[in-house]
Coordinates of C-alpha atoms in Angstrom, one line a residue:
M1 CA 8.3 2.4 7.3
S2 CA 11.6 4.0 8.0
V3 CA 12.2 7.4 9.5
E4 CA 13.6 8.7 6.2
T5 CA 10.5 7.6 4.3
Q6 CA 8.2 9.1 7.0
R7 CA 10.0 12.4 6.6
S8 CA 9.3 12.4 2.8
V9 CA 5.6 12.1 3.4
N10 CA 3.6 15.2 4.3
T11 CA 1.7 14.8 7.6
S12 CA 1.0 18.5 8.4
L13 CA -2.2 20.4 8.0
A14 CA -2.3 23.8 6.3
R15 CA -1.0 26.1 9.1
G16 CA -2.5 29.7 9.0
A17 CA -4.8 28.8 6.1
M18 CA -8.1 30.1 7.8
S19 CA -9.0 33.5 9.0
L20 CA -11.4 34.3 11.8
P21 CA -14.4 34.9 9.4
E22 CA -13.6 31.7 7.5
L23 CA -13.5 29.7 10.8
V24 CA -16.8 31.2 11.9
F25 CA -18.4 30.5 8.6
T26 CA -17.1 26.9 8.5
A27 CA -18.5 26.2 12.0
L28 CA -21.8 27.8 11.3
A29 CA -22.1 25.9 8.0
T30 CA -22.0 22.6 10.0
L31 CA -25.2 23.8 11.7
A32 CA -27.0 24.5 8.4
P33 CA -29.0 27.5 9.6
L34 CA -31.7 27.4 6.9
T35 CA -32.2 23.7 7.2
L36 CA -32.4 23.9 10.9
V37 CA -34.9 26.7 11.0
A38 CA -37.0 25.3 8.1
A39 CA -36.9 21.6 8.8
V40 CA -35.9 21.1 12.5
M41 CA -37.3 24.0 14.4
P42 CA -40.9 22.9 13.7
L43 CA -40.2 19.8 15.8
H44 CA -39.0 22.1 18.6
F45 CA -42.3 24.0 18.5
L46 CA -44.3 20.7 18.3
V47 CA -42.7 19.7 21.6
G48 CA -42.0 23.0 23.4
G49 CA -44.6 25.4 22.0
A50 CA -44.1 29.1 22.8
A51 CA -41.2 28.4 25.1
V52 CA -38.9 27.6 22.1
P53 CA -37.4 31.2 21.6
G54 CA -36.3 31.4 25.3
G55 CA -35.1 27.8 25.2
Y56 CA -32.5 28.8 22.7
I57 CA -31.2 31.5 25.0
V58 CA -31.0 29.2 28.0
A59 CA -29.2 26.5 26.0
A60 CA -26.8 29.2 24.6
A61 CA -26.0 30.2 28.2
V62 CA -25.0 26.7 29.1
M63 CA -22.9 26.4 25.9
A64 CA -21.2 29.7 26.7
L65 CA -20.2 28.4 30.1
F66 CA -18.8 25.3 28.3
A67 CA -17.0 27.6 25.9
V68 CA -15.2 29.4 28.8
G69 CA -13.5 26.2 30.0
L70 CA -13.0 24.9 26.4
N71 CA -11.3 28.1 25.3
T72 CA -9.1 28.2 28.3
M73 CA -8.1 24.6 27.7
L74 CA -7.1 25.4 24.1
K75 CA -4.1 27.3 25.5
Y76 CA -2.7 23.9 26.6
A77 CA -4.3 21.4 24.2
R78 CA -4.7 22.4 20.6
S79 CA -5.2 19.7 18.0
A80 CA -7.3 18.7 14.9
G81 CA -8.6 15.9 17.2
A82 CA -10.0 18.5 19.6
F83 CA -12.0 16.4 22.0
Y84 CA -9.5 13.6 21.8
L85 CA -6.6 15.7 23.1
I86 CA -8.6 17.7 25.7
I87 CA -10.3 14.6 27.2
A88 CA -7.1 12.6 27.2
K89 CA -5.3 15.5 29.1
G90 CA -7.9 15.5 31.9
L91 CA -9.4 12.0 32.0
G92 CA -6.6 9.7 30.7
K93 CA -5.4 8.3 27.4
E94 CA -8.0 5.5 27.3
T95 CA -10.9 7.9 27.8
G96 CA -9.3 10.2 25.2
T97 CA -9.1 7.4 22.6
A98 CA -12.7 6.4 23.3
S99 CA -13.7 10.0 22.8
A100 CA -11.9 10.1 19.4
M101 CA -13.8 7.0 18.3
L102 CA -17.1 8.6 19.4
A103 CA -16.2 11.7 17.5
V104 CA -15.4 9.7 14.3
L105 CA -18.7 7.9 14.7
A106 CA -20.7 11.1 15.4
Y107 CA -19.4 13.2 12.5
N108 CA -19.6 10.3 10.0
A109 CA -23.1 9.5 11.1
L110 CA -24.2 13.1 10.8
Q111 CA -22.5 13.5 7.5
V112 CA -23.7 10.4 5.8
S113 CA -27.3 10.9 7.1
T114 CA -27.4 14.3 5.5
Y115 CA -27.1 12.6 2.1
G116 CA -30.7 11.4 2.7
A117 CA -31.9 15.0 3.3
I118 CA -30.1 16.5 0.3
G119 CA -31.3 13.6 -1.9
V120 CA -34.9 14.2 -1.0
Y121 CA -34.7 18.0 -1.3
A122 CA -33.0 17.8 -4.7
A123 CA -35.2 15.1 -6.1
D124 CA -38.4 16.9 -5.1
S125 CA -37.3 20.3 -6.2
I126 CA -35.8 19.3 -9.5
A127 CA -38.9 17.2 -10.4
R128 CA -41.1 20.2 -9.7
W129 CA -38.9 22.6 -11.7
T130 CA -38.2 20.4 -14.7
G131 CA -40.6 17.4 -14.6
V132 CA -37.5 15.1 -14.5
T133 CA -38.0 12.5 -11.8
L134 CA -34.9 10.8 -10.5
P135 CA -34.4 8.8 -7.3
W136 CA -33.0 10.6 -4.2
W137 CA -29.9 8.5 -4.2
F138 CA -28.8 9.7 -7.7
Y139 CA -28.4 13.2 -6.2
G140 CA -26.8 11.8 -3.1
L141 CA -24.1 10.1 -5.2
V142 CA -23.5 13.2 -7.3
V143 CA -23.1 15.4 -4.2
L144 CA -20.8 12.7 -2.6
A145 CA -18.4 13.1 -5.5
I146 CA -18.5 16.9 -5.2
V147 CA -17.9 16.9 -1.5
G148 CA -14.9 14.5 -1.9
F149 CA -13.5 16.8 -4.5
F150 CA -13.6 19.9 -2.3
G151 CA -12.3 17.9 0.6
I152 CA -9.2 17.1 -1.4
R153 CA -8.8 20.6 -2.7
G154 CA -8.1 21.8 0.9
I155 CA -9.7 23.8 3.7
T156 CA -9.3 27.2 1.9
A157 CA -11.4 26.1 -1.1
S158 CA -14.0 24.6 1.3
A159 CA -14.2 27.7 3.5
R160 CA -14.9 29.9 0.5
V161 CA -17.8 27.7 -0.6
L162 CA -19.2 27.5 2.9
A163 CA -19.0 31.2 3.5
T164 CA -20.9 32.0 0.3
V165 CA -23.7 29.5 1.1
L166 CA -23.9 30.6 4.7
V167 CA -24.3 34.3 3.8
L168 CA -27.1 33.4 1.4
E169 CA -28.9 31.2 4.0
I170 CA -28.8 34.0 6.6
L171 CA -30.0 36.6 4.1
A172 CA -33.0 34.3 3.2
L173 CA -33.9 34.0 6.9
V174 CA -33.5 37.8 7.5
V175 CA -35.8 38.5 4.5
L176 CA -38.4 36.2 6.0
A177 CA -38.0 37.9 9.4
I178 CA -38.5 41.4 8.0
A179 CA -41.5 40.2 5.9
V180 CA -43.2 38.6 9.0
I181 CA -42.6 41.5 11.4
A182 CA -43.6 44.2 8.9
S183 CA -46.7 42.4 7.7
D184 CA -50.2 43.2 8.9
K185 CA -50.9 39.5 8.8
S186 CA -48.9 39.1 11.9
G187 CA -49.7 40.2 15.4
P188 CA -47.3 41.9 17.9
V189 CA -44.0 40.2 18.8
P190 CA -45.0 38.0 21.7
V191 CA -42.3 39.0 24.3
E192 CA -44.2 37.0 26.9
A193 CA -42.5 33.9 25.3
L194 CA -39.3 35.0 27.1
N195 CA -40.9 34.5 30.6
P196 CA -38.5 32.3 32.6
G197 CA -41.5 30.6 34.2
L198 CA -42.6 29.4 30.8
I199 CA -39.2 28.4 29.6
L200 CA -38.0 26.5 32.7
R201 CA -41.2 24.6 33.6
P202 CA -40.5 20.8 34.1
E203 CA -42.3 19.8 30.9
S204 CA -39.7 21.8 28.9
A205 CA -37.1 19.0 29.4
A206 CA -38.1 17.3 26.2
M207 CA -37.8 20.6 24.4
F208 CA -34.3 21.2 25.7
A209 CA -33.4 17.6 24.6
L210 CA -34.0 18.8 21.0
I211 CA -32.8 22.4 21.3
F212 CA -29.3 21.4 22.4
G213 CA -29.1 19.5 19.1
A214 CA -29.1 22.9 17.4
F215 CA -25.6 23.5 18.8
M216 CA -24.1 20.4 17.2
G217 CA -21.0 21.5 15.3
F218 CA -20.2 24.7 17.3
E219 CA -17.2 22.8 18.8
S220 CA -15.7 22.4 15.3
T221 CA -13.9 25.7 15.8
A222 CA -11.5 23.7 18.0
I223 CA -11.0 21.1 15.3
Y224 CA -9.5 23.7 12.9
S225 CA -7.2 25.1 15.7
E226 CA -4.1 23.9 13.8
E227 CA -5.1 25.6 10.6
V228 CA -6.2 29.1 11.7
K229 CA -4.2 32.3 11.7
G230 CA -3.7 33.5 15.3
G231 CA -4.0 30.0 16.9
A232 CA -5.9 29.6 20.1
R233 CA -6.9 33.3 20.3
T234 CA -8.7 33.1 16.9
V235 CA -10.4 29.9 18.0
R236 CA -11.6 31.5 21.3
R237 CA -13.1 34.4 19.4
A238 CA -14.8 32.2 16.8
T239 CA -16.3 29.9 19.5
Y240 CA -17.9 32.7 21.4
I241 CA -19.2 34.2 18.1
V242 CA -20.7 30.9 17.0
V243 CA -22.4 30.2 20.4
A244 CA -23.8 33.8 20.5
F245 CA -25.0 33.5 16.9
I246 CA -26.8 30.2 17.6
G247 CA -28.5 31.4 20.7
L248 CA -29.5 34.9 19.5
F249 CA -30.2 34.3 15.9
Y250 CA -32.0 31.0 16.3
G251 CA -33.9 32.5 19.3
F252 CA -34.8 35.5 17.1
M253 CA -36.0 33.3 14.2
A254 CA -38.1 31.2 16.6
L255 CA -39.6 34.5 17.9
V256 CA -40.4 35.4 14.3
V257 CA -42.2 32.1 13.7
L258 CA -44.1 32.6 16.9
T259 CA -45.0 36.1 15.8
A260 CA -46.4 34.7 12.5
Y261 CA -48.7 32.2 14.2
G262 CA -49.3 33.9 17.5
F263 CA -48.5 33.0 21.1
D264 CA -51.8 31.1 21.4
G265 CA -51.8 29.6 17.9
I266 CA -48.4 28.0 17.7
D267 CA -49.3 24.7 19.3
A268 CA -52.1 24.0 17.0
A269 CA -50.1 25.1 13.9
A270 CA -47.2 22.9 14.8
A271 CA -49.5 19.9 15.4
D272 CA -51.4 20.5 12.2
D273 CA -48.4 20.8 9.8
P274 CA -45.0 20.4 11.4
V275 CA -43.3 19.8 8.1
G276 CA -44.6 23.0 6.5
L277 CA -44.6 25.2 9.6
V278 CA -41.7 27.4 8.6
V279 CA -41.5 26.7 4.8
Q280 CA -45.1 27.8 4.5
L281 CA -44.2 31.2 5.9
F282 CA -42.0 31.9 2.9
A283 CA -45.0 31.2 0.7
V284 CA -47.4 33.4 2.7
F285 CA -45.2 36.3 3.6
T286 CA -42.8 36.5 0.7
N287 CA -43.2 36.3 -3.1
P288 CA -42.9 33.2 -5.3
V289 CA -39.4 34.1 -6.4
V290 CA -38.2 34.2 -2.8
Y291 CA -40.0 30.9 -2.1
E292 CA -38.2 29.1 -4.9
V293 CA -34.8 30.7 -3.9
M294 CA -35.4 29.3 -0.4
N295 CA -35.9 25.8 -1.9
I296 CA -32.6 26.1 -3.8
L297 CA -30.9 27.4 -0.7
L298 CA -32.2 24.4 1.3
I299 CA -30.3 22.1 -1.1
L300 CA -27.2 24.3 -0.8
S301 CA -27.6 24.4 3.0
A302 CA -27.5 20.6 3.2
F303 CA -24.5 20.6 0.8
A304 CA -22.6 23.1 3.1
A305 CA -23.3 20.9 6.1
L306 CA -22.1 17.8 4.2
L307 CA -18.8 19.5 3.3
A308 CA -18.2 20.9 6.8
L309 CA -19.0 17.5 8.4
H310 CA -16.7 15.8 5.9
N311 CA -13.8 18.1 6.8
A312 CA -14.4 17.6 10.6
S313 CA -14.6 13.9 10.3
N314 CA -11.4 13.8 8.2
R315 CA -9.5 15.7 10.9
Y316 CA -10.3 13.2 13.6
V317 CA -9.2 10.3 11.4
F318 CA -6.1 12.3 10.5
T319 CA -5.4 12.7 14.2
L320 CA -5.9 9.1 15.0
G321 CA -3.4 8.2 12.2
R322 CA -0.9 10.8 13.4
E323 CA -1.1 9.4 16.9
G324 CA -0.6 5.8 15.7
I325 CA -4.0 4.7 17.1
I326 CA -4.9 3.6 13.5
P327 CA -2.4 3.1 10.6
R328 CA -0.3 6.2 10.0
V329 CA -1.2 6.3 6.4
F330 CA -4.4 8.1 7.4
A331 CA -2.2 11.1 8.6
H332 CA -0.9 11.7 5.1
T333 CA -1.8 15.1 3.7
G334 CA -1.5 16.6 0.2
A335 CA 1.8 18.1 -0.8
K336 CA 0.2 21.3 -2.2
T337 CA -3.0 21.6 -0.2
S338 CA -2.0 20.0 3.1
S339 CA -5.5 18.5 3.2
P340 CA -5.9 15.1 4.9
W341 CA -6.8 13.4 1.6
V342 CA -6.3 9.8 2.8
A343 CA -8.7 10.3 5.7
G344 CA -11.0 12.0 3.2
M345 CA -11.0 9.1 0.9
L346 CA -11.9 6.8 3.8
Q347 CA -14.8 9.0 4.8
S348 CA -16.1 9.1 1.2
A349 CA -15.7 5.3 1.0
V350 CA -17.8 4.9 4.2
A351 CA -20.4 7.3 2.8
L352 CA -20.5 5.4 -0.5
A353 CA -20.9 2.1 1.3
V354 CA -23.8 3.3 3.4
L355 CA -25.5 4.9 0.3
L356 CA -25.1 1.6 -1.6
F357 CA -26.6 -0.3 1.3
C358 CA -29.6 2.1 1.3
I359 CA -30.0 1.8 -2.4
F360 CA -30.0 -2.0 -2.6
G361 CA -31.7 -2.4 0.8
N362 CA -34.5 0.0 -0.2
V363 CA -33.9 2.0 2.9
D364 CA -36.0 5.1 3.3
P365 CA -33.8 8.3 3.0
Y366 CA -35.6 10.0 5.9
T367 CA -36.7 7.4 8.5
G368 CA -33.9 4.9 7.7
L369 CA -30.9 7.2 7.0
L370 CA -31.4 10.8 8.1
L371 CA -33.2 9.9 11.4
L372 CA -30.9 7.1 12.4
G373 CA -27.7 9.0 11.5
S374 CA -28.8 12.1 13.3
A375 CA -29.7 10.1 16.4
I376 CA -26.3 8.4 16.5
G377 CA -24.5 11.7 15.9
F378 CA -26.2 13.7 18.5
L379 CA -26.0 11.1 21.3
A380 CA -22.3 10.8 20.7
I381 CA -21.8 14.5 20.5
I382 CA -23.6 15.4 23.7
L383 CA -21.7 12.7 25.6
L384 CA -18.5 14.2 24.3
W385 CA -19.6 17.7 25.4
A386 CA -20.1 16.4 29.0
L387 CA -16.8 14.4 29.0
C388 CA -15.0 17.4 27.7
S389 CA -16.4 19.7 30.3
L390 CA -15.5 17.3 33.1
S391 CA -12.0 16.9 31.6
V392 CA -11.5 20.7 31.5
L393 CA -12.6 21.0 35.1
R394 CA -10.2 18.3 36.3
Y395 CA -7.2 19.4 34.2
L396 CA -7.3 23.1 34.8
R397 CA -7.9 22.8 38.5
R398 CA -5.0 20.4 38.8
T399 CA -2.4 22.0 36.6
H400 CA -3.4 25.6 35.9
P401 CA -5.1 27.1 38.9
D402 CA -3.5 30.4 38.0
E403 CA -6.1 30.8 35.2
G404 CA -8.5 31.9 37.9
L405 CA -11.5 30.4 39.8
W406 CA -14.0 31.3 37.1
R407 CA -12.2 29.7 34.2
T408 CA -10.9 26.6 36.0
T409 CA -13.8 25.8 38.3
I410 CA -17.0 27.7 38.3
A411 CA -17.8 27.9 34.6
P412 CA -16.6 24.3 33.8
A413 CA -18.5 23.0 36.8
L414 CA -21.8 24.8 35.9
A415 CA -21.4 23.7 32.2
F416 CA -20.8 20.1 33.3
I417 CA -24.0 20.2 35.5
G418 CA -26.0 21.7 32.6
L419 CA -24.6 19.2 30.0
V420 CA -25.3 16.2 32.3
A421 CA -28.9 17.4 32.7
A422 CA -29.1 17.8 28.9
T423 CA -27.7 14.4 28.3
V424 CA -30.2 12.8 30.7
A425 CA -33.0 14.8 28.9
V426 CA -31.8 13.4 25.6
I427 CA -31.6 9.8 26.8
V428 CA -35.0 10.0 28.5
N429 CA -36.6 11.6 25.5
F430 CA -34.6 9.7 22.9
D431 CA -37.7 8.6 21.0
L432 CA -37.9 12.2 19.7
Y433 CA -34.7 11.6 17.8
S434 CA -35.2 8.0 16.8
G435 CA -38.9 8.2 16.0
G436 CA -39.7 5.8 18.8
D437 CA -38.6 2.7 17.0
P438 CA -37.1 0.2 19.5
V439 CA -34.8 -1.3 16.9
T440 CA -33.4 2.1 16.0
N441 CA -32.8 2.8 19.7
I442 CA -31.0 -0.5 20.2
V443 CA -28.8 0.2 17.1
V444 CA -27.9 3.7 18.2
F445 CA -27.0 2.8 21.8
T446 CA -25.1 -0.3 20.7
L447 CA -23.0 1.6 18.1
T448 CA -22.2 4.3 20.6
I449 CA -21.1 1.8 23.2
L450 CA -19.1 -0.2 20.7
A451 CA -17.2 2.9 19.5
A452 CA -16.3 3.9 23.1
V453 CA -15.3 0.4 24.1
G454 CA -13.3 0.0 20.9
G455 CA -11.4 3.1 21.6
I456 CA -10.5 2.0 25.1
A457 CA -9.6 -1.5 23.9
R458 CA -7.2 0.0 21.2
A459 CA -5.5 2.2 23.8
L460 CA -5.0 -0.8 26.2
Y461 CA -3.6 -2.8 23.3
L462 CA -1.1 -0.1 22.5
K463 CA -0.2 0.2 26.2
R464 CA 0.5 -3.5 26.4
N465 CA 2.0 -4.3 22.9
K466 CA 3.4 -1.0 21.7
P467 CA 4.4 1.1 24.7
E468 CA 6.5 3.4 22.6
V469 CA 3.3 4.5 20.7
Y470 CA 1.2 4.6 23.9
A471 CA 3.8 6.8 25.7
V472 CA 3.4 9.6 23.2
L473 CA -0.4 9.6 22.9
A474 CA -1.9 13.0 23.6
T475 CA 1.4 14.6 24.4
Q476 CA 1.7 17.0 21.5
S477 CA -0.3 20.2 21.1
A478 CA -0.2 22.2 17.8
D479 CA 2.1 24.8 19.3
D480 CA 4.7 22.1 20.0
E481 CA 4.9 21.0 16.4
E482 CA 7.5 23.3 14.9
E483 CA 9.3 20.6 12.8
P484 CA 8.2 17.2 11.5
Q485 CA 9.1 14.6 14.1
P486 CA 10.3 11.0 13.4
Q487 CA 7.3 8.6 13.9
V488 CA 7.1 5.0 15.0
A489 CA 5.4 2.8 12.5
T490 CA 2.2 1.1 13.6
S491 CA -0.1 -1.5 12.2

C-alpha cells in the first residue's frame, strides 16, 4: 500500500472523546460489580470464609502500589496497547510483543466466556418471566450483534451505556447493603473480620488467588489513554479511583454479606449454597420487586462487561496493526467515530466462531465456556501485571530517576513482589479457576504459552526480515502523534 493511500485511511482513535467519569465507568464496567458480588464473591467466601472483606483491602493495597509505578510510566509510554508499550520500554520489544499477544488472548477469552454467563442468565430469567424457553446461545448471539453494533458506534456511545448500567448495579448493591445493616435479622457488623491475623494466615493464599481476580480490568484505564481528555493526568486519577473503589466497595459488600450470615455462620452458609449465597439475600432482605430488578441488572451487568471487554480487546488488536506486528488493515478506524471497527469485526468474528463451536459441540455454557475462558483470561492478566511492574521498575530506575525513589523503585518493587506472590498463589491453586479438570488446565497453560511464544517469534521475524518495521516498534507514545505518519506496509 502506498504512502498516499495510507494517508487517506483513518488510523487514529477519537482523541479527547472520554471524560474522567466516563473512563472510570468504563473501567469499572469491565469488572461487572453486581455479577462479581452475586456470582463470584460466594466462591471467595467458600475458600476464605470471614477473611474475605479484609482480603479485598490487602489486595487493593498491592494494586495501589502497582498503580503508582504504572501511572508514573504513563508520562512516558501512553498507548491503546498499554501493556505492550510499557513492557516493551522496560523489557524489550520481544517481551512487549509477547505481552500484546497475551493481552489479546486474555481480553478475548474473558469477553467470549461472558457470553456463556449472559446466555444462562437471560434464558433462565426470561423463561421464568414469560414461560418462553429458548437455548442460552440464542441470547448469546443476539447480544453479540448488539455489542458489535456499539463497538462500531464508537467509545462515546459505549461509555454512556456502560455508565448507565454501572450506576444501576451500584444502586442495587447499596440498597441490599442498607437493607441488611438496618434489618433486625442481621447481627452486628463483624469488625473482627478485619483482624490482620485472620486475613494474612498462610491458608489465605487460596483466597487471595481468587480475590486478585476481582481487579481484572482495572488496568483498562491505561488502554483508553489515547482517547481521554487530559491525557496521562486523567488516566492517573481514574486508575486510583478504580483501585480504591474495588478495594473499599467490594470489601464493604463482603462485610455486608458477612453481617447477614454472621462471623461464625459464613463458612457453613457458603458450603451449603455457594450459588445462592448473595442472590438469596436480595430475596430475604428486600422485596420481590427489588429481587426481580436485581435479576434484570445481572443480565445488564454481564452485557456491560461484554461491551467493555470488546472495546479493550479491539484496542490491542488496533495497536498491533498500527505497529505492523499484524496486517495494518486492523489499525483502520471509522471516519466519523474513529472507532477501531476492523479490529472490532475481528473480535466479533472470533466470538461468533467460539459460540458456533459451543452450539454444535454441545459445550456447556458454564463449565465449558465461562470457566475455561475466565481461567485463560486471569492467568494471562496476572502474568501481565507482574511483567508490567517489573518493566516499570527497570525503565524508571534506568531512565527517569528524577521521578523519585518512591515512584521509581520502592512502590514498583513492592508491587512486583506482591504480584509475583499472587501469581504463584494462582498457579498453585489454579484448580479453583479451572474446576480441577486436568484437560482444562493443560488447555489454559498451553494457550498462554503459545500466545507468548507466538509474540516473541513474530518480533524476531520482523527483526530479521523487516528491520524497518522492527526498528519503530514501541517507539511512539500518544503524545508523540501530532500528525499522521507515513507507514510501511506489512504482510
